[in-house]
Coordinates of C-alpha atoms and ligand atoms in Angstrom, one line a residue:
M1 CA -46.7 -29.2 -0.1
R2 CA -48.5 -26.0 0.8
T3 CA -47.0 -26.1 4.3
L4 CA -43.5 -26.4 2.8
V5 CA -44.0 -23.3 0.6
K6 CA -45.3 -21.5 3.7
I7 CA -42.3 -22.5 5.8
S8 CA -39.7 -21.6 3.2
G9 CA -41.6 -18.3 2.5
T10 CA -41.4 -17.4 6.2
L11 CA -37.7 -18.5 6.4
A12 CA -36.9 -16.2 3.4
A13 CA -38.7 -13.3 5.1
V14 CA -36.8 -13.9 8.3
V15 CA -33.4 -14.0 6.4
V16 CA -34.3 -10.7 4.6
V17 CA -35.2 -9.1 7.9
I18 CA -32.0 -10.2 9.6
V19 CA -29.9 -9.0 6.6
L20 CA -31.6 -5.6 6.6
V21 CA -31.3 -5.1 10.4
N22 CA -27.6 -6.1 10.3
T23 CA -27.0 -3.7 7.4
F24 CA -28.7 -0.8 9.0
R25 CA -26.9 -1.4 12.2
H26 CA -23.6 -1.5 10.4
T27 CA -23.0 2.2 10.5
P28 CA -19.9 4.3 11.4
D29 CA -18.9 3.8 15.0
T30 CA -19.5 7.0 17.0
L31 CA -16.4 8.9 16.0
R32 CA -14.0 9.5 18.7
Q33 CA -14.4 13.1 19.9
V34 CA -11.0 14.7 19.6
A35 CA -10.8 18.5 19.8
P36 CA -8.9 20.0 16.8
V37 CA -5.5 21.5 17.6
E38 CA -4.2 24.4 15.7
V39 CA -0.5 24.1 14.8
T40 CA 1.0 27.1 13.1
V41 CA 3.8 26.3 10.6
D42 CA 5.8 28.2 8.0
E43 CA 4.6 26.4 4.8
D44 CA 7.1 28.1 2.5
L45 CA 10.1 27.3 4.7
I46 CA 9.0 23.7 5.0
A47 CA 8.6 23.4 1.2
R48 CA 12.0 25.0 0.6
H49 CA 13.6 22.5 3.1
L50 CA 12.0 19.5 1.4
A51 CA 13.1 20.8 -2.0
E52 CA 16.7 21.1 -0.8
A53 CA 16.6 17.6 0.7
V54 CA 15.4 16.2 -2.6
Q55 CA 18.4 17.6 -4.4
F56 CA 20.9 15.2 -2.7
R57 CA 21.1 12.1 -4.8
T58 CA 21.1 9.8 -1.8
V59 CA 20.3 6.8 -4.0
S60 CA 20.5 3.2 -2.7
H61 CA 21.7 1.1 -5.6
Q62 CA 21.7 -2.7 -5.6
D63 CA 25.2 -2.4 -6.9
P64 CA 27.2 -0.7 -4.1
S65 CA 29.8 0.7 -6.5
L66 CA 27.2 3.1 -8.0
R67 CA 26.6 4.7 -4.6
E68 CA 27.6 8.4 -4.3
Q69 CA 29.1 8.8 -0.8
D70 CA 29.5 12.6 -1.2
Q71 CA 25.7 12.9 -1.6
F72 CA 25.1 11.1 1.7
E73 CA 27.8 13.3 3.4
G74 CA 26.2 16.3 1.9
F75 CA 22.8 15.4 3.2
I76 CA 24.1 14.8 6.7
A77 CA 25.9 18.2 6.7
W78 CA 22.6 19.8 5.5
V79 CA 20.6 18.2 8.3
K80 CA 23.1 19.7 10.8
S81 CA 23.1 23.2 9.4
T82 CA 19.4 23.4 8.6
Y83 CA 18.1 22.2 11.9
P84 CA 20.4 23.8 14.5
E85 CA 17.9 23.5 17.4
V86 CA 17.7 19.7 16.9
N87 CA 21.4 19.4 16.8
E88 CA 21.9 21.6 19.9
N89 CA 19.3 20.0 22.1
L90 CA 19.4 16.3 21.0
A91 CA 22.3 13.9 21.4
L92 CA 23.4 12.5 18.0
T93 CA 24.9 9.1 17.4
R94 CA 26.0 8.4 13.8
L95 CA 25.8 4.8 12.9
N96 CA 27.4 4.5 9.4
D97 CA 25.4 7.1 7.5
T98 CA 22.3 6.8 9.7
L99 CA 21.5 9.5 12.2
L100 CA 20.1 8.6 15.6
Y101 CA 19.0 11.5 17.8
R102 CA 18.1 11.1 21.5
W103 CA 15.9 13.7 23.1
E104 CA 16.1 13.1 26.8
G105 CA 12.8 12.9 28.7
A106 CA 12.3 14.2 32.2
D107 CA 11.1 10.8 33.5
G108 CA 13.7 8.1 33.0
A109 CA 11.4 5.4 34.3
L110 CA 9.2 5.7 31.2
Q111 CA 9.9 3.6 28.1
P112 CA 11.2 5.7 25.2
I113 CA 9.5 6.0 21.8
L114 CA 11.1 6.2 18.3
I115 CA 10.0 8.3 15.4
T116 CA 11.8 7.4 12.2
G117 CA 12.1 7.7 8.4
H118 CA 14.7 7.0 5.8
Y119 CA 16.5 9.5 3.5
D120 CA 17.8 7.1 0.9
V121 CA 15.7 6.8 -2.3
V122 CA 15.4 4.3 -5.2
P123 CA 17.1 5.1 -8.5
V124 CA 15.3 6.7 -11.4
I125 CA 15.2 4.0 -14.0
P126 CA 17.6 5.0 -16.8
G127 CA 15.6 6.2 -19.8
T128 CA 12.6 7.4 -17.8
E129 CA 14.0 10.8 -16.8
E130 CA 12.2 12.3 -19.8
R131 CA 8.9 11.2 -18.5
W132 CA 9.3 13.4 -15.4
E133 CA 7.4 16.7 -15.7
Q134 CA 10.1 18.2 -13.5
P135 CA 13.6 16.7 -13.2
P136 CA 13.7 14.0 -10.5
F137 CA 16.4 15.6 -8.3
S138 CA 15.4 19.2 -9.0
G139 CA 13.1 19.8 -6.0
N140 CA 11.3 22.3 -8.2
I141 CA 8.3 23.9 -6.6
V142 CA 5.7 24.6 -9.2
D143 CA 2.2 25.8 -8.5
G144 CA 2.3 24.6 -4.9
V145 CA 3.7 21.2 -5.6
I146 CA 7.2 20.0 -4.7
W147 CA 8.7 17.6 -7.3
G148 CA 11.2 14.9 -7.1
R149 CA 12.4 11.5 -5.9
G150 CA 11.8 11.1 -2.2
T151 CA 9.0 13.7 -1.9
L152 CA 6.7 10.7 -0.9
D153 CA 9.2 8.0 -0.1
D154 CA 10.5 9.1 2.4
K155 CA 12.3 12.4 2.6
S156 CA 8.9 14.0 3.4
G157 CA 8.9 11.8 6.5
V158 CA 12.5 12.7 7.5
V159 CA 12.0 16.4 6.8
G160 CA 8.6 16.3 8.4
I161 CA 10.0 14.8 11.7
L162 CA 12.9 17.3 11.7
E163 CA 10.5 20.3 11.1
A164 CA 8.1 19.1 13.8
T165 CA 10.9 18.6 16.4
T166 CA 12.3 22.1 15.6
L167 CA 8.8 23.6 16.0
L168 CA 8.4 21.9 19.4
L169 CA 11.9 23.0 20.5
Q170 CA 11.1 26.6 19.5
Q171 CA 8.0 26.4 21.6
G172 CA 10.1 25.3 24.6
F173 CA 8.6 21.8 24.7
Q174 CA 10.3 19.4 27.1
P175 CA 9.4 15.7 26.7
Q176 CA 8.4 13.7 29.7
R177 CA 9.3 10.5 27.9
T178 CA 12.6 10.1 26.0
V179 CA 12.2 10.4 22.2
Y180 CA 14.5 8.8 19.7
L181 CA 14.6 10.1 16.1
S182 CA 16.3 7.9 13.5
F183 CA 17.0 8.7 9.8
G184 CA 18.0 5.6 7.9
H185 CA 20.4 5.6 4.9
D186 CA 19.8 2.1 3.4
E187 CA 16.1 1.2 3.8
E188 CA 15.7 0.6 0.0
I189 CA 18.3 -2.2 0.2
G190 CA 17.0 -3.8 3.4
G191 CA 18.4 -1.5 6.0
P192 CA 21.1 -3.8 7.5
N193 CA 23.7 -1.0 8.1
G194 CA 21.2 1.7 9.1
A195 CA 18.1 0.6 11.0
G196 CA 19.8 -2.8 11.6
E197 CA 22.6 -1.0 13.4
V198 CA 20.2 1.3 15.3
A199 CA 18.3 -1.7 16.6
R200 CA 21.6 -3.4 17.6
F201 CA 22.8 -0.2 19.4
L202 CA 19.5 0.2 21.3
K203 CA 19.6 -3.4 22.4
E204 CA 23.2 -3.1 23.6
N205 CA 22.1 -0.1 25.6
Q206 CA 19.2 -2.0 27.0
V207 CA 16.6 0.3 25.4
Q208 CA 13.2 -1.3 24.8
L209 CA 10.9 1.1 23.2
A210 CA 7.2 1.5 24.2
W211 CA 6.5 1.9 20.5
S212 CA 8.0 3.1 17.2
L213 CA 6.6 4.9 14.2
D214 CA 8.1 4.4 10.8
E215 CA 7.0 5.1 7.2
G216 CA 4.2 2.9 6.0
S217 CA 0.6 3.6 5.0
F218 CA -1.0 7.0 4.5
V219 CA -4.1 9.0 4.9
F220 CA -5.9 7.7 1.8
D221 CA -8.2 9.9 -0.3
D222 CA -10.7 8.0 -2.5
M223 CA -8.8 4.7 -2.3
L224 CA -11.5 2.3 -0.9
P225 CA -14.5 1.9 -3.2
G226 CA -17.4 4.1 -2.1
V227 CA -15.8 5.4 1.1
E228 CA -16.3 9.1 1.2
P229 CA -14.1 10.4 4.2
L230 CA -10.3 10.3 4.3
V231 CA -9.1 7.0 5.8
A232 CA -5.9 6.9 7.9
I233 CA -4.5 3.4 7.7
I234 CA -2.0 2.8 10.5
N235 CA -0.1 -0.4 9.6
V236 CA 0.4 -2.7 12.6
A237 CA 2.3 -5.5 10.8
E238 CA 4.3 -6.1 7.6
K239 CA 4.4 -9.1 5.4
G240 CA 7.4 -11.3 5.0
S241 CA 8.9 -12.7 1.8
V242 CA 10.3 -15.9 0.5
T243 CA 11.3 -16.9 -3.0
L244 CA 11.0 -20.6 -3.7
D245 CA 12.5 -22.4 -6.7
I246 CA 10.2 -24.9 -8.4
V247 CA 12.5 -27.3 -10.3
A248 CA 11.3 -29.8 -12.9
T249 CA 13.9 -32.3 -14.2
A250 CA 14.0 -34.5 -17.3
A251 CA 16.5 -36.5 -19.3
G252 CA 17.3 -33.7 -21.8
G253 CA 18.7 -34.5 -25.3
H254 CA 18.2 -33.1 -28.8
S255 CA 15.1 -31.1 -29.5
S256 CA 14.5 -33.1 -32.7
M257 CA 13.3 -36.1 -30.7
P258 CA 11.5 -34.7 -27.6
P259 CA 9.7 -37.0 -25.2
A260 CA 6.0 -36.6 -24.6
E261 CA 6.7 -34.7 -21.4
T262 CA 9.6 -32.2 -21.1
A263 CA 11.0 -30.4 -18.0
V264 CA 9.4 -27.2 -19.3
G265 CA 6.0 -28.9 -19.6
K266 CA 6.1 -30.3 -16.1
L267 CA 7.2 -26.9 -14.8
A268 CA 4.4 -25.1 -16.6
R269 CA 1.8 -27.5 -15.2
A270 CA 3.2 -26.9 -11.7
L271 CA 2.9 -23.1 -12.1
V272 CA -0.7 -23.3 -13.4
K273 CA -1.5 -25.4 -10.3
L274 CA 0.1 -22.8 -8.1
E275 CA -1.9 -20.0 -9.7
E276 CA -5.1 -22.0 -9.4
N277 CA -4.5 -22.8 -5.7
P278 CA -3.5 -19.6 -3.9
V279 CA -2.3 -19.9 -0.3
P280 CA -5.5 -19.9 1.8
G281 CA -6.5 -16.6 3.4
G282 CA -9.5 -14.6 4.2
L283 CA -11.2 -11.9 6.2
E284 CA -9.9 -12.5 9.7
G285 CA -7.8 -10.8 12.4
L286 CA -6.3 -7.6 11.1
S287 CA -8.0 -7.5 7.7
A288 CA -11.3 -8.3 9.3
S289 CA -10.9 -5.4 11.7
M290 CA -9.9 -3.0 8.9
F291 CA -12.9 -3.9 6.7
D292 CA -15.2 -3.8 9.7
T293 CA -14.3 -0.2 10.3
T294 CA -14.2 1.0 6.7
S295 CA -17.1 -1.0 5.2
R296 CA -19.5 1.0 7.5
Y297 CA -18.8 4.0 5.1
M298 CA -19.4 2.0 2.0
P299 CA -22.6 2.0 -0.3
F300 CA -25.6 -0.1 0.7
L301 CA -24.7 -3.3 -1.2
M302 CA -21.1 -3.5 0.1
R303 CA -22.3 -2.6 3.6
M304 CA -24.9 -5.3 3.4
M305 CA -22.4 -8.0 2.4
F306 CA -19.9 -7.0 5.1
A307 CA -22.6 -6.8 7.8
N308 CA -23.8 -10.3 6.9
Q309 CA -20.7 -12.4 6.4
W310 CA -22.6 -15.4 7.8
L311 CA -24.5 -15.3 4.5
F312 CA -22.2 -13.5 2.0
G313 CA -18.8 -14.4 3.5
A314 CA -17.7 -16.7 0.7
V315 CA -19.0 -14.4 -2.2
L316 CA -17.4 -11.4 -0.5
E317 CA -14.0 -13.0 -0.1
K318 CA -14.1 -14.2 -3.8
E319 CA -14.9 -10.6 -4.9
L320 CA -12.2 -9.0 -2.7
A321 CA -9.6 -11.5 -3.9
K322 CA -10.1 -10.2 -7.5
M323 CA -8.6 -6.8 -6.5
P324 CA -4.8 -7.4 -6.2
A325 CA -4.3 -4.7 -3.6
V326 CA -7.0 -6.2 -1.4
N327 CA -6.1 -9.8 -2.1
A328 CA -2.6 -9.0 -0.8
M329 CA -4.1 -8.1 2.6
L330 CA -6.0 -11.3 2.8
R331 CA -3.4 -13.9 2.1
T332 CA 0.2 -14.8 1.2
T333 CA 0.5 -13.9 -2.4
T334 CA 2.1 -16.0 -5.2
A335 CA 4.1 -14.3 -7.9
P336 CA 6.2 -16.3 -10.4
T337 CA 8.9 -13.8 -11.5
M338 CA 11.8 -15.6 -13.1
L339 CA 12.1 -18.6 -15.5
S340 CA 15.0 -20.5 -16.8
G341 CA 15.4 -23.6 -19.0
S342 CA 17.7 -24.6 -21.8
V343 CA 20.5 -22.3 -23.0
K344 CA 20.0 -23.2 -26.6
T345 CA 16.9 -23.6 -28.8
N346 CA 17.8 -27.1 -30.0
V347 CA 18.7 -28.5 -26.6
L348 CA 16.1 -29.9 -24.2
P349 CA 16.6 -28.7 -20.7
I350 CA 17.6 -31.1 -18.0
E351 CA 16.3 -28.7 -15.5
A352 CA 13.6 -26.0 -15.8
V353 CA 13.4 -23.6 -12.9
A354 CA 10.8 -21.0 -11.9
R355 CA 11.5 -18.6 -9.1
V356 CA 8.3 -17.8 -7.3
N357 CA 8.1 -14.9 -4.9
F358 CA 5.7 -15.2 -2.0
R359 CA 4.8 -12.3 0.2
I360 CA 4.0 -13.9 3.6
H361 CA 0.9 -12.9 5.5
P362 CA 1.3 -12.8 9.3
R363 CA -1.1 -15.8 9.5
D364 CA 1.5 -18.1 7.8
S365 CA 5.1 -19.1 8.5
V366 CA 7.8 -19.6 5.8
Q367 CA 7.4 -23.3 6.4
D368 CA 3.6 -23.2 6.0
V369 CA 4.2 -21.6 2.6
A370 CA 6.8 -24.1 1.5
D371 CA 4.5 -27.0 2.6
H372 CA 1.5 -25.5 0.7
V373 CA 3.6 -25.2 -2.4
A374 CA 5.0 -28.7 -2.1
R375 CA 1.5 -30.1 -1.7
V376 CA 0.1 -28.2 -4.7
V377 CA 2.9 -28.9 -7.2
Q378 CA 3.5 -32.5 -6.2
A379 CA 4.4 -34.6 -9.3
P380 CA 7.1 -36.9 -10.3
D381 CA 10.4 -35.0 -11.1
V382 CA 9.1 -31.7 -9.6
E383 CA 10.8 -30.4 -6.5
V384 CA 10.5 -27.3 -4.3
R385 CA 13.7 -25.7 -3.0
L386 CA 13.9 -23.3 -0.1
P387 CA 16.6 -20.6 -0.4
A388 CA 19.7 -21.0 1.8
T389 CA 18.8 -17.8 3.6
G390 CA 15.5 -19.3 4.7
G391 CA 13.2 -16.3 3.8
L392 CA 11.9 -13.5 5.9
P393 CA 8.9 -14.3 8.1
A394 CA 6.1 -11.7 8.5
S395 CA 6.4 -9.4 11.4
V396 CA 4.5 -9.8 14.7
V397 CA 1.2 -8.0 14.7
S398 CA 1.3 -4.9 17.0
D399 CA -1.6 -4.2 19.3
W400 CA -4.0 -1.6 17.8
N401 CA -5.7 -1.2 21.2
S402 CA -2.4 0.0 22.7
E403 CA -1.4 3.5 23.9
G404 CA 0.9 4.1 20.9
F405 CA -1.8 3.4 18.3
G406 CA -4.2 5.7 20.3
V407 CA -1.6 8.5 20.3
I408 CA -1.0 8.3 16.6
G409 CA -4.7 8.0 15.8
D410 CA -5.7 10.9 18.0
S411 CA -2.9 13.1 16.7
V412 CA -4.1 12.6 13.2
L413 CA -7.7 13.4 14.3
E414 CA -6.4 16.6 15.9
T415 CA -4.9 17.8 12.6
Y416 CA -7.2 16.3 10.0
G417 CA -10.6 16.5 11.8
S418 CA -13.1 13.6 11.8
I419 CA -11.5 11.1 9.5
V420 CA -11.6 7.3 9.7
V421 CA -8.6 5.7 11.5
T422 CA -8.0 2.0 11.1
P423 CA -5.2 -0.6 11.6
G424 CA -3.8 -2.1 8.4
L425 CA -1.2 -4.5 7.0
M426 CA 1.9 -3.3 5.1
V427 CA 2.3 -5.4 2.0
A428 CA 5.8 -4.0 1.3
G429 CA 8.8 -3.9 3.6
S430 CA 10.1 -1.1 5.8
D431 CA 13.0 -0.5 8.2
T432 CA 10.7 -1.6 11.0
R433 CA 11.8 -5.2 10.2
H434 CA 14.8 -4.0 12.3
Y435 CA 13.3 -1.5 14.7
G436 CA 10.4 -3.8 15.6
K437 CA 13.0 -6.0 17.4
V438 CA 13.4 -3.3 20.1
A439 CA 9.8 -2.1 20.4
D440 CA 6.8 -3.4 22.3
N441 CA 4.6 -2.2 19.5
A442 CA 5.7 -1.0 16.0
F443 CA 3.6 1.2 13.7
R444 CA 4.1 2.2 10.1
F445 CA 2.3 5.3 8.9
N446 CA 3.0 8.7 7.3
P447 CA 0.5 11.4 8.2
L448 CA 0.3 12.6 4.5
V449 CA -2.6 12.3 2.1
V450 CA -2.2 10.0 -0.8
T451 CA -4.6 9.5 -3.8
Q452 CA -4.7 6.7 -6.3
A453 CA -2.9 8.9 -8.8
D454 CA 0.0 9.5 -6.4
L455 CA 0.7 5.8 -6.2
T456 CA 2.6 5.7 -9.5
G457 CA 5.1 8.1 -7.9
F458 CA 6.4 5.6 -5.4
H459 CA 9.5 4.1 -6.9
G460 CA 8.1 5.4 -10.3
T461 CA 7.9 8.6 -12.2
N462 CA 6.7 12.1 -11.3
E463 CA 6.9 11.6 -7.5
K464 CA 5.6 14.8 -5.9
I465 CA 3.8 16.2 -2.9
S466 CA 1.8 19.4 -2.5
V467 CA 3.1 22.1 -0.1
A468 CA -0.2 22.0 1.8
N469 CA 0.0 18.3 2.2
M470 CA 3.6 18.4 3.4
A471 CA 2.7 21.2 6.0
Q472 CA -0.2 19.0 7.3
G473 CA 2.4 16.2 7.7
V474 CA 4.6 18.5 9.9
R475 CA 1.6 19.4 12.0
S476 CA 0.7 15.8 12.5
Y477 CA 4.2 14.8 13.4
A478 CA 4.4 17.6 15.9
R479 CA 1.2 16.3 17.6
I480 CA 2.4 12.7 17.5
I481 CA 5.7 13.6 19.1
S482 CA 4.2 15.8 21.8
N483 CA 1.3 13.5 22.6
G484 CA 3.6 10.5 22.5
A485 CA 6.3 12.0 24.8
G486 CA 4.0 14.0 27.0
K487 CA 4.9 17.4 28.3
A488 CA 7.3 17.5 31.2
D489 CA 6.1 19.6 34.2
A490 CA 7.9 22.9 34.4
P491 CA 10.8 22.6 36.9
Ligands
ZN501 ZN1 10.3 4.0 1.9

């Protein structure tokens, strides 16, 4: 007995030592040494340009009859008159209302790159206009802040790229590698006629991009618990989506004599089972890499758990899964969104249907998700239906050790100083679902700082960006384009 106590005591001591050693070794990687680069920009002019861009109601509606074509034409004319250097030096191809510019590189043997954003925006939900501190399409600049729909998503991207390109042209920059710039007009409704057409056009012209950079994640301020420095998350993949119908059937009849089990009851049970049995996931691949980088900056307890996943892995994953934003990075998510049953209160439904939206993690295929759901809800008279369209699989995962990722990361370090750079997973969609088809690697990132408070602005109310933040975005885009393209030797 005494020997046993002794042995377990020694074991516990060994475990504690291992845990502590791992924790103390789990410190920030030696930060990449990147010399800061000063980029001088005219902040007031940039702010005025973004404010003007916001004033065009380039809204993508689900109902195409609500679309205001003159606003799109107005925006395109504005781009041409506001950025004369871009329009004089780059070749423009208009594909529907999307603008594709080509900046010829000196070395035709190098694969081109694409820098892109979209200028369409989501509608302002009717009735919420009053909640905006400044009218949503005013572009008002108040106390160093530019207000309005699109200031974050994604006119700041489009204007940022145009400003940066103008700046480089004014400095006489000549790219070594060909640079494409694309400004999409229908991202918010899936991008089929904008980015979709650009991808088709490039393919037709046998253009395969080395890499592309589209909207996506941001430089986050105070977003990860306990992480002090700014964190630039460069998304290297985006989730897919499929909506499955869970259908429960029963005999129906009058509600005065219901059977013990109705279609609604069966459906409810199926949904509870689905919520209790999420699609498997965890800390692996991309999300493991992201947390490995960022957890090194976290407080002791979190750092200890991340450094000792052999011991705390299960607890850690359980804790992380409680945070919806983090959970979405770990697995395919399950969201029942629409329900239907009987059309009358006194009629039992013959069919009760739940539409469940799944956002597909790169580790799963559409079929994997359908199989998981069928297994979980399995019961007599309960059926799972795949949509006729089949669903949208997750993107491929781009290489975060590739040159393109390095260029974007280093450019951000040049303008922001020593911040944390990490790959990430996009839980929403972007036009890169199209562009990715013609790029060896596809990245999704806006070099702008976003805080927790800013998040409500995306597709919501009071979307805004500070002038200083916007200017920093222009500086970063200028560095990304010049580092990505390389400077051609003087002739
Ligand atoms: Zn967007």
